[in-house]
Coordinates of C-alpha atoms and ligand atoms in Angstrom, one line a residue:
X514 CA -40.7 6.7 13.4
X515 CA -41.6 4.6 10.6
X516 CA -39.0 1.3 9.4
X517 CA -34.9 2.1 8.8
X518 CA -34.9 2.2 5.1
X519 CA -31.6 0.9 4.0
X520 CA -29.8 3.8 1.3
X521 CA -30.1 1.9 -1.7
X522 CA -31.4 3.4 -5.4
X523 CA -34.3 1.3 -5.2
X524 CA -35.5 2.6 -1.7
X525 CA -34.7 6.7 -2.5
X526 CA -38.7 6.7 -3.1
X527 CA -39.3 5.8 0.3
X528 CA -37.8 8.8 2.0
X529 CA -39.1 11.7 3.2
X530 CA -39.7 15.0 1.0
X531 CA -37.3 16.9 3.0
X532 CA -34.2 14.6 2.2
X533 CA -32.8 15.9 -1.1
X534 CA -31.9 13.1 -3.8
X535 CA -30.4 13.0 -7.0
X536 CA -33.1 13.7 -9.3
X537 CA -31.1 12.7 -12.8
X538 CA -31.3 8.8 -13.9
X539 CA -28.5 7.5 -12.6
X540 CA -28.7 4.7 -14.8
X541 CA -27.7 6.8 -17.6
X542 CA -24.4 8.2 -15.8
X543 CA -21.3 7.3 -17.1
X544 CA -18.2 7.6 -15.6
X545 CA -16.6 10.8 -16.9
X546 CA -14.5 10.9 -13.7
X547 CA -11.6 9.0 -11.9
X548 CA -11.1 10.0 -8.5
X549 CA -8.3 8.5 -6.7
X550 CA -8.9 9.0 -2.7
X551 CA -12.8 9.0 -1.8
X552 CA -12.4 10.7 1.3
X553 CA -15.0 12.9 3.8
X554 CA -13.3 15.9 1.7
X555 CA -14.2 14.1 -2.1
X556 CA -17.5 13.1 -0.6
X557 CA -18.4 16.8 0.7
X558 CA -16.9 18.5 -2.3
X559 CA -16.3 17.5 -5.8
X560 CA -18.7 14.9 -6.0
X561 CA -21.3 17.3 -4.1
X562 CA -20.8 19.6 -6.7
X563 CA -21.0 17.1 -9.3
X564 CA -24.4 15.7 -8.2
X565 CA -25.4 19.6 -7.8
X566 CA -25.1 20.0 -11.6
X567 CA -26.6 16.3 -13.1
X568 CA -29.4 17.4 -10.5
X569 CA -28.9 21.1 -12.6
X570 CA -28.6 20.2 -16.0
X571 CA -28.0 17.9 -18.6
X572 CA -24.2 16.1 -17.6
X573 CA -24.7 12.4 -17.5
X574 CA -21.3 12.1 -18.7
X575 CA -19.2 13.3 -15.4
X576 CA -20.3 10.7 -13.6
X577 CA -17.1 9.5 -10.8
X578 CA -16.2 6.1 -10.7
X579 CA -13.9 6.3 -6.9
X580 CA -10.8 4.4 -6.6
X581 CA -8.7 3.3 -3.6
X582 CA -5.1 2.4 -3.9
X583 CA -4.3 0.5 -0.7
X584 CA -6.3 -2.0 1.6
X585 CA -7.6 0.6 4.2
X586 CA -9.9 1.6 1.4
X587 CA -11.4 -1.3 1.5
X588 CA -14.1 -1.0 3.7
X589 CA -15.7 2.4 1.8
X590 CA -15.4 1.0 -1.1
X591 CA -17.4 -2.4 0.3
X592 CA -20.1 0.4 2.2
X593 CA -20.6 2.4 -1.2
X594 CA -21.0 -0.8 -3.6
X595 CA -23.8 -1.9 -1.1
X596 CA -25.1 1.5 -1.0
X597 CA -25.4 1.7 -4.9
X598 CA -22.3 4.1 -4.4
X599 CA -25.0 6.5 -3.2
X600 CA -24.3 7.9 0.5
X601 CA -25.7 11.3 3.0
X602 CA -25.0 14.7 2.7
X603 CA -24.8 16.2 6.3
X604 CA -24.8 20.0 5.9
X605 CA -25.0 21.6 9.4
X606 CA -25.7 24.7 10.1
X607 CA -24.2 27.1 12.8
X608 CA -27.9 27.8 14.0
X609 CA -28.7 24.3 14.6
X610 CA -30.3 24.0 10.8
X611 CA -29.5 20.7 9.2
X612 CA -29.8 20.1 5.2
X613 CA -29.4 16.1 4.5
X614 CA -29.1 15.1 1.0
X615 CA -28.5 11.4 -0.7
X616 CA -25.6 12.1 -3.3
X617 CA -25.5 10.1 -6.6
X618 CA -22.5 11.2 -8.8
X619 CA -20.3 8.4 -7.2
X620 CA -21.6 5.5 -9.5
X621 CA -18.5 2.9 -9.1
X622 CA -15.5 2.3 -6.7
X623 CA -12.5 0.1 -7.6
X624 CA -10.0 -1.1 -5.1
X625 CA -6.1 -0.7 -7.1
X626 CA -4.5 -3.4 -4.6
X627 CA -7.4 -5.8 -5.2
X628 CA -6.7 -5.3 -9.1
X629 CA -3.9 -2.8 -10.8
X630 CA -5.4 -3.7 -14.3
X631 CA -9.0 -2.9 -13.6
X632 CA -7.9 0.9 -12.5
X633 CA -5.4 1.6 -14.7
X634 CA -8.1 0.3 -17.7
X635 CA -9.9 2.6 -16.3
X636 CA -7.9 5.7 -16.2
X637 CA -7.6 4.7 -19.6
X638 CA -10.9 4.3 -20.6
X639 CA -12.2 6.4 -23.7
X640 CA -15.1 7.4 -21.4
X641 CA -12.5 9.1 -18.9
X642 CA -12.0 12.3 -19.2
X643 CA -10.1 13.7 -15.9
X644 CA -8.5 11.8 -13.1
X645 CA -8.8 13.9 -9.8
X646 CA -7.3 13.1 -6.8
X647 CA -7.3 14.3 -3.3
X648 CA -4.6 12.0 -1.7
X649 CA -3.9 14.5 1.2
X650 CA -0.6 16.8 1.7
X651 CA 1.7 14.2 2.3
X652 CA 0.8 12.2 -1.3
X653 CA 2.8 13.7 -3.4
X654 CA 6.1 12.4 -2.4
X655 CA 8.0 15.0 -3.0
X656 CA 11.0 16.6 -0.6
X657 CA 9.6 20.0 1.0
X658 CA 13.3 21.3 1.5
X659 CA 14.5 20.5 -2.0
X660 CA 10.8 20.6 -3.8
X661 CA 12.0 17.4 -6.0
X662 CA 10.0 14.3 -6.2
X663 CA 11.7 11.6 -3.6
X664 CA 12.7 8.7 -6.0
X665 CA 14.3 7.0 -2.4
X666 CA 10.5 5.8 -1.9
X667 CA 10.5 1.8 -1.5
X668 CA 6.8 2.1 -3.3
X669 CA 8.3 4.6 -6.0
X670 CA 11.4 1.8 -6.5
X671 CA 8.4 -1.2 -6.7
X672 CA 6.4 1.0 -9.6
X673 CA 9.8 1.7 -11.6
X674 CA 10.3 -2.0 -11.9
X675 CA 6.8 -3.4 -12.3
X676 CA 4.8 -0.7 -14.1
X677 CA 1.6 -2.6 -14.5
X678 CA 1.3 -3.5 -10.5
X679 CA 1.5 0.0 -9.4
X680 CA 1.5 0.9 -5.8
X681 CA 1.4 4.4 -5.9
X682 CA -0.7 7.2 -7.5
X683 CA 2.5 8.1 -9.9
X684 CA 2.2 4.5 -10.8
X685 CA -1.4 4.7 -11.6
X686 CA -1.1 7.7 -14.0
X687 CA 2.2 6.9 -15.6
X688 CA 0.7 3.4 -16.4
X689 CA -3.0 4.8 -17.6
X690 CA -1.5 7.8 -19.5
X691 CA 0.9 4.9 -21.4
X692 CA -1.8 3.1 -22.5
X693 CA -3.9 5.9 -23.6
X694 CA -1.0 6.9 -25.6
X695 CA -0.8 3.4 -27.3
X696 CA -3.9 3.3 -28.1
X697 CA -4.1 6.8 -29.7
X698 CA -6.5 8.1 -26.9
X699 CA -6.8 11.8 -26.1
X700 CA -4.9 13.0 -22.8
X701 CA -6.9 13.1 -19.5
X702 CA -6.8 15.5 -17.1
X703 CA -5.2 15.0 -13.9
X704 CA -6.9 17.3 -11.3
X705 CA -5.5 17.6 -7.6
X706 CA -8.0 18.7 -5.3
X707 CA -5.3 19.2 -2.2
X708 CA -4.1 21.8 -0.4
X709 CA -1.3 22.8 -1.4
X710 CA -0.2 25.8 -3.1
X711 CA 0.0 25.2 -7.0
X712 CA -1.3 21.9 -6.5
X713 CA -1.5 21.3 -10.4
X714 CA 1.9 22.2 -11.1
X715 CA 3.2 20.2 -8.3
X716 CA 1.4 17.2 -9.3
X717 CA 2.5 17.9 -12.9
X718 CA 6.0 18.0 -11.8
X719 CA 5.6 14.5 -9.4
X720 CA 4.3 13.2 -12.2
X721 CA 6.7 13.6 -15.2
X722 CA 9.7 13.1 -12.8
X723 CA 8.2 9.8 -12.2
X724 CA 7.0 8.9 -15.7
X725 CA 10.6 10.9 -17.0
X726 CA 12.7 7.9 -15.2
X727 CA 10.3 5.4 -16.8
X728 CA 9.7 6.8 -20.3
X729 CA 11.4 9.7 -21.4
X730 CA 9.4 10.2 -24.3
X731 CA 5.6 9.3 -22.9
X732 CA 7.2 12.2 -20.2
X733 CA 7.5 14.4 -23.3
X734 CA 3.8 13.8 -24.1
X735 CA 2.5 14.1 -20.6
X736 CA 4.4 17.5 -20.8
X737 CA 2.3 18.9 -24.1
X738 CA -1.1 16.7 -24.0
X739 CA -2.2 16.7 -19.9
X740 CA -3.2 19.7 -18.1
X741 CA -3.0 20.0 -14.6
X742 CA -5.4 23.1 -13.5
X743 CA -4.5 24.4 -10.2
X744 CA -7.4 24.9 -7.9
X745 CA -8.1 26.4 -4.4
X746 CA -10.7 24.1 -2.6
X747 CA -12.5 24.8 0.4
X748 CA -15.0 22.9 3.0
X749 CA -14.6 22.1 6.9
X750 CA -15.7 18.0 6.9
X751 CA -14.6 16.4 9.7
X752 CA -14.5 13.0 10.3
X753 CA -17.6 11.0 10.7
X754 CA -18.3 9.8 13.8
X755 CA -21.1 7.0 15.0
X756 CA -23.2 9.9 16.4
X757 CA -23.5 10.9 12.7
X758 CA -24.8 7.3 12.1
X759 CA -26.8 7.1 14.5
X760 CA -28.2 10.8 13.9
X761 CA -29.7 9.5 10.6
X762 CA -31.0 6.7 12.0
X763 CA -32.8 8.0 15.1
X764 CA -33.8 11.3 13.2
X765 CA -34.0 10.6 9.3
X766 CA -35.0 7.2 9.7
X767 CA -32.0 6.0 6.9
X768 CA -29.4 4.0 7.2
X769 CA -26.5 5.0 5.9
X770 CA -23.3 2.6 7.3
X771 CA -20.7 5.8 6.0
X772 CA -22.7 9.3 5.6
X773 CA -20.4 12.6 5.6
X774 CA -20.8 15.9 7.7
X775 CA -19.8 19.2 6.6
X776 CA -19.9 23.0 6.8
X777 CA -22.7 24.8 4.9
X778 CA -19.8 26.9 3.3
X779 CA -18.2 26.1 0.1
X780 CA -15.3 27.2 -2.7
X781 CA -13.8 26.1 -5.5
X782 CA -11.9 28.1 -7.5
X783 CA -10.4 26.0 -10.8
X784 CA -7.9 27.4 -13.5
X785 CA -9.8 26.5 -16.8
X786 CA -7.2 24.4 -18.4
X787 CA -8.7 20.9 -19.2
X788 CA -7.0 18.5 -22.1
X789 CA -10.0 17.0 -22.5
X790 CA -13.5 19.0 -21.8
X791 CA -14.9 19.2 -18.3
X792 CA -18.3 19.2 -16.2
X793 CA -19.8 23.1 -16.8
X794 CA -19.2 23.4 -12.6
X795 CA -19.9 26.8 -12.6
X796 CA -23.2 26.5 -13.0
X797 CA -23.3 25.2 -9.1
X798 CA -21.3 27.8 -7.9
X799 CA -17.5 27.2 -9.2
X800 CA -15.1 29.7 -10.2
X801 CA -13.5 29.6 -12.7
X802 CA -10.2 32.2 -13.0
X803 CA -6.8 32.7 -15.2
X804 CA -4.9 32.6 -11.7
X805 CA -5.7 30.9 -8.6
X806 CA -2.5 31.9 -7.1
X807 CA -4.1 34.5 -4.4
X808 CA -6.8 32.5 -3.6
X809 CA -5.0 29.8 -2.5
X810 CA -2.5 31.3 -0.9
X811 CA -5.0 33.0 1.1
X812 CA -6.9 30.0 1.6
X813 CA -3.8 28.0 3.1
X814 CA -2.3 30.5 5.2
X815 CA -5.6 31.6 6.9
X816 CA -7.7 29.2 6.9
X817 CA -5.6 25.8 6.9
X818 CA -2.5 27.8 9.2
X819 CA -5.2 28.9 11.8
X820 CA -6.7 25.7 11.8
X821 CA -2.8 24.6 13.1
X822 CA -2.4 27.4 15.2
X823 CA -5.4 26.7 17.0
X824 CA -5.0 22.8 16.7
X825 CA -1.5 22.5 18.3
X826 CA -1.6 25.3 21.0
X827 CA -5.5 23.8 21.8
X828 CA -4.3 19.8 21.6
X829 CA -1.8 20.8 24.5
X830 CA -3.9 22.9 26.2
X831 CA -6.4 20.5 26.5
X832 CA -9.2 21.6 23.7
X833 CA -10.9 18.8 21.9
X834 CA -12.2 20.5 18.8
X835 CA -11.8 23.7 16.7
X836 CA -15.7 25.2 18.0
X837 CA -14.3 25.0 22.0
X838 CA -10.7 26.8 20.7
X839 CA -12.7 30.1 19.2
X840 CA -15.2 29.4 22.2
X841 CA -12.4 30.5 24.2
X842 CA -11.7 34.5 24.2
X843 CA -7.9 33.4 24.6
X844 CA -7.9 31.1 21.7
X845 CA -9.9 33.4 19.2
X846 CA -7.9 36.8 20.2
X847 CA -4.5 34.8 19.7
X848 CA -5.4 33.5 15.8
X849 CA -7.2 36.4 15.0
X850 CA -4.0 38.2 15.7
X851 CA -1.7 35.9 14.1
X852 CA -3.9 36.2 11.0
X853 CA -4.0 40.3 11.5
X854 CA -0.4 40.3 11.8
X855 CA 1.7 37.7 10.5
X856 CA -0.5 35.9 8.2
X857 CA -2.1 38.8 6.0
X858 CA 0.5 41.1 5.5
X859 CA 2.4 38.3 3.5
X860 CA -0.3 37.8 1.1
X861 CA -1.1 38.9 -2.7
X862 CA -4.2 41.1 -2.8
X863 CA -7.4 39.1 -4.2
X864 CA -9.7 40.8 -6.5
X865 CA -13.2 41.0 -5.6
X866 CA -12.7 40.3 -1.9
X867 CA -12.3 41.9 1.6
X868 CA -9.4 40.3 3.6
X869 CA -11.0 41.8 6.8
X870 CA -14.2 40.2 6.0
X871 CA -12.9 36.8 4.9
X872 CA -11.2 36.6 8.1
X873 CA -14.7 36.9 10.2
X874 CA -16.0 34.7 8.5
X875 CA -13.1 32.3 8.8
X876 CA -14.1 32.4 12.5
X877 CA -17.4 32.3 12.6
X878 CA -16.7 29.3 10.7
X879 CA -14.4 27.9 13.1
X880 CA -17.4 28.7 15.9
X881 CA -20.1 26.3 14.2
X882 CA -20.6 24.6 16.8
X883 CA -22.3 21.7 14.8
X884 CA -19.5 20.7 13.4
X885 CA -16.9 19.8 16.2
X886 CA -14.0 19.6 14.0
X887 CA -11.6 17.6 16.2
X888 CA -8.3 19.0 16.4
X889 CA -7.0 15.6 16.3
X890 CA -8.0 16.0 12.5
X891 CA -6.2 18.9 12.6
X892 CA -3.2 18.1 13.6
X893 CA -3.1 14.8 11.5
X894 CA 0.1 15.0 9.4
X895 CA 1.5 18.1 10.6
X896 CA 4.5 17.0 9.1
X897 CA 3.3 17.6 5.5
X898 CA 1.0 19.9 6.7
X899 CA 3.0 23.0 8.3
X900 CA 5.8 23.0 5.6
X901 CA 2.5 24.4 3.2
X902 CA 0.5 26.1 5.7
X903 CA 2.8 28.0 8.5
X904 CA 6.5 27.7 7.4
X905 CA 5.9 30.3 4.1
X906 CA 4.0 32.9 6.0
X907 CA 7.7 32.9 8.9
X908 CA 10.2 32.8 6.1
X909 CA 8.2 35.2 4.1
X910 CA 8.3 37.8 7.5
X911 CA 11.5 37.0 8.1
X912 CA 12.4 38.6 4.5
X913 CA 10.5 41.5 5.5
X914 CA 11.1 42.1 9.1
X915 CA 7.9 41.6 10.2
X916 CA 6.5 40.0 13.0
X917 CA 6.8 36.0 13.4
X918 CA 6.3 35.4 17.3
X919 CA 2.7 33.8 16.8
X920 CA 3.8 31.4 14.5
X921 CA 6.8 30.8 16.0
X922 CA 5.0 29.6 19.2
X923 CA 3.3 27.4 17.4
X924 CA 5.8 25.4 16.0
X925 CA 7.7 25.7 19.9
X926 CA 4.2 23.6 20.6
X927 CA 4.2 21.1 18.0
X928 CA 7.8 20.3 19.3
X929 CA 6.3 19.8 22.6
X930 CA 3.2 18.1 21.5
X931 CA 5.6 15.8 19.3
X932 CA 7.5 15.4 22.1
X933 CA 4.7 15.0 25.4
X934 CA 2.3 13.7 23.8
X935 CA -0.1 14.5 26.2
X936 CA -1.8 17.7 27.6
X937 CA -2.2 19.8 29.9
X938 CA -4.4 17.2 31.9
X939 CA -2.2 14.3 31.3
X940 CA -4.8 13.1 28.6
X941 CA -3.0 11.1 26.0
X942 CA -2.9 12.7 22.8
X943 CA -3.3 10.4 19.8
X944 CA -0.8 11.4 17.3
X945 CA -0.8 10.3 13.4
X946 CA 2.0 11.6 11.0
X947 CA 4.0 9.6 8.5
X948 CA 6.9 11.3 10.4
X949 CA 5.7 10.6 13.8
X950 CA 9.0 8.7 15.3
X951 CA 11.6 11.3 13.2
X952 CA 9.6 13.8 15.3
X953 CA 9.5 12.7 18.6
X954 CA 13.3 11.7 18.8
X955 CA 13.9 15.2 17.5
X956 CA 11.3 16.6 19.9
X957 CA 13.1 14.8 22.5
X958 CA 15.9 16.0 22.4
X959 CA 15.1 19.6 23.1
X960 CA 16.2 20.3 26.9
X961 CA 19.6 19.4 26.1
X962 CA 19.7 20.4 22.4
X963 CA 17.3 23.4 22.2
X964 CA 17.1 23.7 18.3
X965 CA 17.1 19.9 17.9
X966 CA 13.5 20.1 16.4
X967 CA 14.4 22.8 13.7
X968 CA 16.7 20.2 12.1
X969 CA 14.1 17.9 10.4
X970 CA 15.2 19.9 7.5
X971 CA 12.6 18.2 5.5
X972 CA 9.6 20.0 7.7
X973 CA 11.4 23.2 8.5
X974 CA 14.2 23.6 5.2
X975 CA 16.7 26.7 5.9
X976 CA 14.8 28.0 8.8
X977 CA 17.5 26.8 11.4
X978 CA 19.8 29.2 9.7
X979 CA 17.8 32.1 10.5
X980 CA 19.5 33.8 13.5
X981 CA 16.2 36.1 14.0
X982 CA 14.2 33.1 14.1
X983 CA 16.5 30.7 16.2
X984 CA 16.9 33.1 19.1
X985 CA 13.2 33.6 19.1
X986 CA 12.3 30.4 19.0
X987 CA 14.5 29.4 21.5
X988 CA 13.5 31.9 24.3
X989 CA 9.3 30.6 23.7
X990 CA 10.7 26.8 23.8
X991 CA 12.8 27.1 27.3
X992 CA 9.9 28.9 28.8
X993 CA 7.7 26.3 27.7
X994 CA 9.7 23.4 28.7
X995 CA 10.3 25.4 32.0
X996 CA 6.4 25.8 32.7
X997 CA 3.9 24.0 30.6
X998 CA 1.0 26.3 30.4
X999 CA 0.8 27.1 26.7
X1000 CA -1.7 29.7 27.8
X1001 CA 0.6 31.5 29.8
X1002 CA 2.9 32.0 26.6
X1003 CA 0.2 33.1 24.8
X1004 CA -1.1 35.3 26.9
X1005 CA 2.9 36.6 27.0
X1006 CA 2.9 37.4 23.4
X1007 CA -0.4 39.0 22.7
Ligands
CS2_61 C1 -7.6 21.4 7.6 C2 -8.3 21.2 6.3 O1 -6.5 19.4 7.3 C3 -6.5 20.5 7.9 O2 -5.6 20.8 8.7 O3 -7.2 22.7 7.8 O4 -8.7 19.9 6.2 C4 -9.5 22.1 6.2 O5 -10.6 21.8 7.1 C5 -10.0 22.2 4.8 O6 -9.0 22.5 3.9 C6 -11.2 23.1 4.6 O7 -11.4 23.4 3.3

């Protein structure tokens, strides 16, 4: 192997042929883009799509200047700004094929708790034209069981009395879309690349409740200047891992101190509606539709609920990653009924695609097993994650009289795994939720109070009321608590 060559602009020359690099002058980029949490998911996905079409065509002006709000993003914004903000591509294969490419749209990074100013200047730069954000499930503060924006936050209370030292992202934008204003600048857009269903109109509603108790009148102008396309957004990336380091060392001979790894599959499906133009994405494979709404309920309660199905039945089981759950005949018969019958018969048809088909595929995405998508991921945040991705497909059944005993198991689980934390082996299981200690006293609870866990009305809302439900749910939990084996209620049910 010939000498590490540290990722920097000045040393792309000295890679192999085989590594793809941006092939635009990056010099000439300007930062069209504000994108507020530069994630695995940002890395692998808007900003690979982004490089895709400067590497396409003429767009030097959507460049995407990354910001972080809090002190944990330190350290990739540090990695990046040594890096030239360039950093690896890993696209793995299922049949053991692996694509690396150096990506180049990110061009800055600025750190909001280092210096409020500096990003809100920048949000409100004439050069910016959309703000995007992917600041997971759980950013956008609002009350699952009530749908309103949660004004009780201490951060949300710190932002109302000291707009220009924001903490949060409604901060940010109120502050940046103010100054804009002043200064007679067009609107930006603001662009959630989450999953969540509607994630645009959520985000618009987040954001002119906040800005609404601040400024009732810049609220008014949010409301009629800013769009806020919805969007379905799809690609596995799980977390990066030394091995992935070390992989492009040993094997690539590059050294890259924060490369990401995803799937070769990849979706986006945008609403065009854009205050203030936007990169042509569809060139590099976007989509572009009126209404996004079946796709991304489709996308959520397939994809990202079997992804929870699997992730709290396998954590407790003992599974490490997504690959070994579908691996497993049990595993892969129990989602791919769930999906059959719970999840797909509460969806909206969607033009132009089989349901049957998307759903093998679904799996034999789950299967890569390249990817090892841990179901600690997974099962990060289940608190904001389940109200989106499993509660809507049980309520929407219940309406109907259909079948919600797969589901149901799984949330008998995550009271379990909330409650254990540990598996079927005794291995510790390391759990991370903004709601982790409301969960476990609930969890708790359970032998003497059965439905205990049903009242975190915030995660569950009205399903406690449901008698259908309640008597379900508690039969699968006392059979659980009485004999651990999730496998043996799973087998019970299929
Ligand atoms: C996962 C998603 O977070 C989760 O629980 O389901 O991160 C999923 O991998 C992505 O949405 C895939 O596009």
């Amino acid at each position: 192997m010939t000498e590490l060559v540290q990722l920097k602009q000045e040393n792309l020359h000295l890679l192999t042929d085989e590594i793809a690099r941006p092939s635009y002058d990056r010099s000439k980029v300007k930062a069209g883009i504000v994108h507020i949490g530069v994630g695995g998911f940002h890395r692998s996905h808007e900003a690979y799509y982004t490089d895709a079409l400067m590497n396409e065509s003429e767009a030097s002006d959507w460049g995407i200047c990354g910001v972080g709000l809090r002190e944990a993003d330190r350290k990739i914004g540090d990695i990046l700004k040594a890096q030239d903000y360039l950093y690896t591509l890993i696209v793995k294969h299922p049949q053991g094929k692996v694509e690396t490419c150096v990506i180049g749209s990110l061009i800055d990074f600025k750190l909001g708790c280092d210096d409020p100013g500096a990003v809100i200047d920048k949000m409100a730069s004439a050069d910016t034209k959309i703000v995007s954000l992917t600041i997971t499930e759980g950013g956008y503060n609002f009350n699952p069981a009530t749908g309103e924006f949660d004004f009780g936050d201490a951060d949300v209370r710190h932002d109302l009395e000291h707009p220009e030292t924001p903490k949060t992202v409604f901060g940010y934008l109120t502050a940046a879309l103010k100054k804009r204003r002043a200064q007679g600048l067009p609107a930006v857009t603001i662009q959630s690349c989450d999953n969540i269903q509607h994630n645009g109109n959520l985000t618009r509603k987040m954001v002119l409740a906040f800005a609404g108790r601040q400024d009732p009148e810049l609220a008014r102008w949010i409301e009629s200047d800013v769009c806020f396309p919805n969007a379905m957004v799809d690609r596995i990336t799980p977390v990066t891992t030394p091995e992935d380091i070390a992989y492009l060392r040993s094997e690539v001979g590059l050294n890259d101190q924060w490369p990401v790894t995803c799937e070769p599959f990849t979706q986006w499906v945008i609403e065009d509606s854009f205050s203030n133009g936007r990169p042509a994405w569809e060139k590099v494979g976007a989509q572009f539709v009126p209404d996004v709404t079946p796709y991304e309920k489709m996308k959520l309660r397939l994809l990202n609920a079997g992804h929870s199905v699997l992730g709290l039945l396998g954590s407790i089981h003992g599974h490490k990653t997504i690959d070994g759950c579908v691996a497993d005949p049990l595993f892969a018969t129990y989602l791919r009924r769930f999906m059959d019958v719970e999840a797909t018969p509460v969806l909206d048809p969607v033009e132009g695609i089989d349901l049957d088909a998307y759903k093998d595929s679904l799996i034999e995405r789950f299967g890569n097993p390249n990817i090892k998508d841990s179901l600690a991921r997974i099962c990060l945040e289940s608190s904001a994650k389940l109200p989106v991705f499993l509660v809507p497909t049980i309520t929407a059944n219940l309406e109907r009289g259909g079948s919600i005993k797969y589901a149901t198991l799984v949330i008998a689980a995550w009271c379990f795994y909330s409650d254990k934390g540990v598996d079927r082996h005794g291995a510790r299981l390391d759990i991370i939720d903004a709601m982790k200690d409301e969960l476990h006293q609930a969890a708790k609870r359970t032998p003497d109070d059965t439905l205990s866990f049903l009242k975190l009305e915030p995660v569950f809302g009205n399903l406690i009321h449901n008698k259908q439900f309640t008597a379900l749910y508690t039969e699968i939990i006392q059979a659980l608590y009485e004999n651990h084996d999730i496998s043996l209620r799973m087998r019970k049910l299929l």
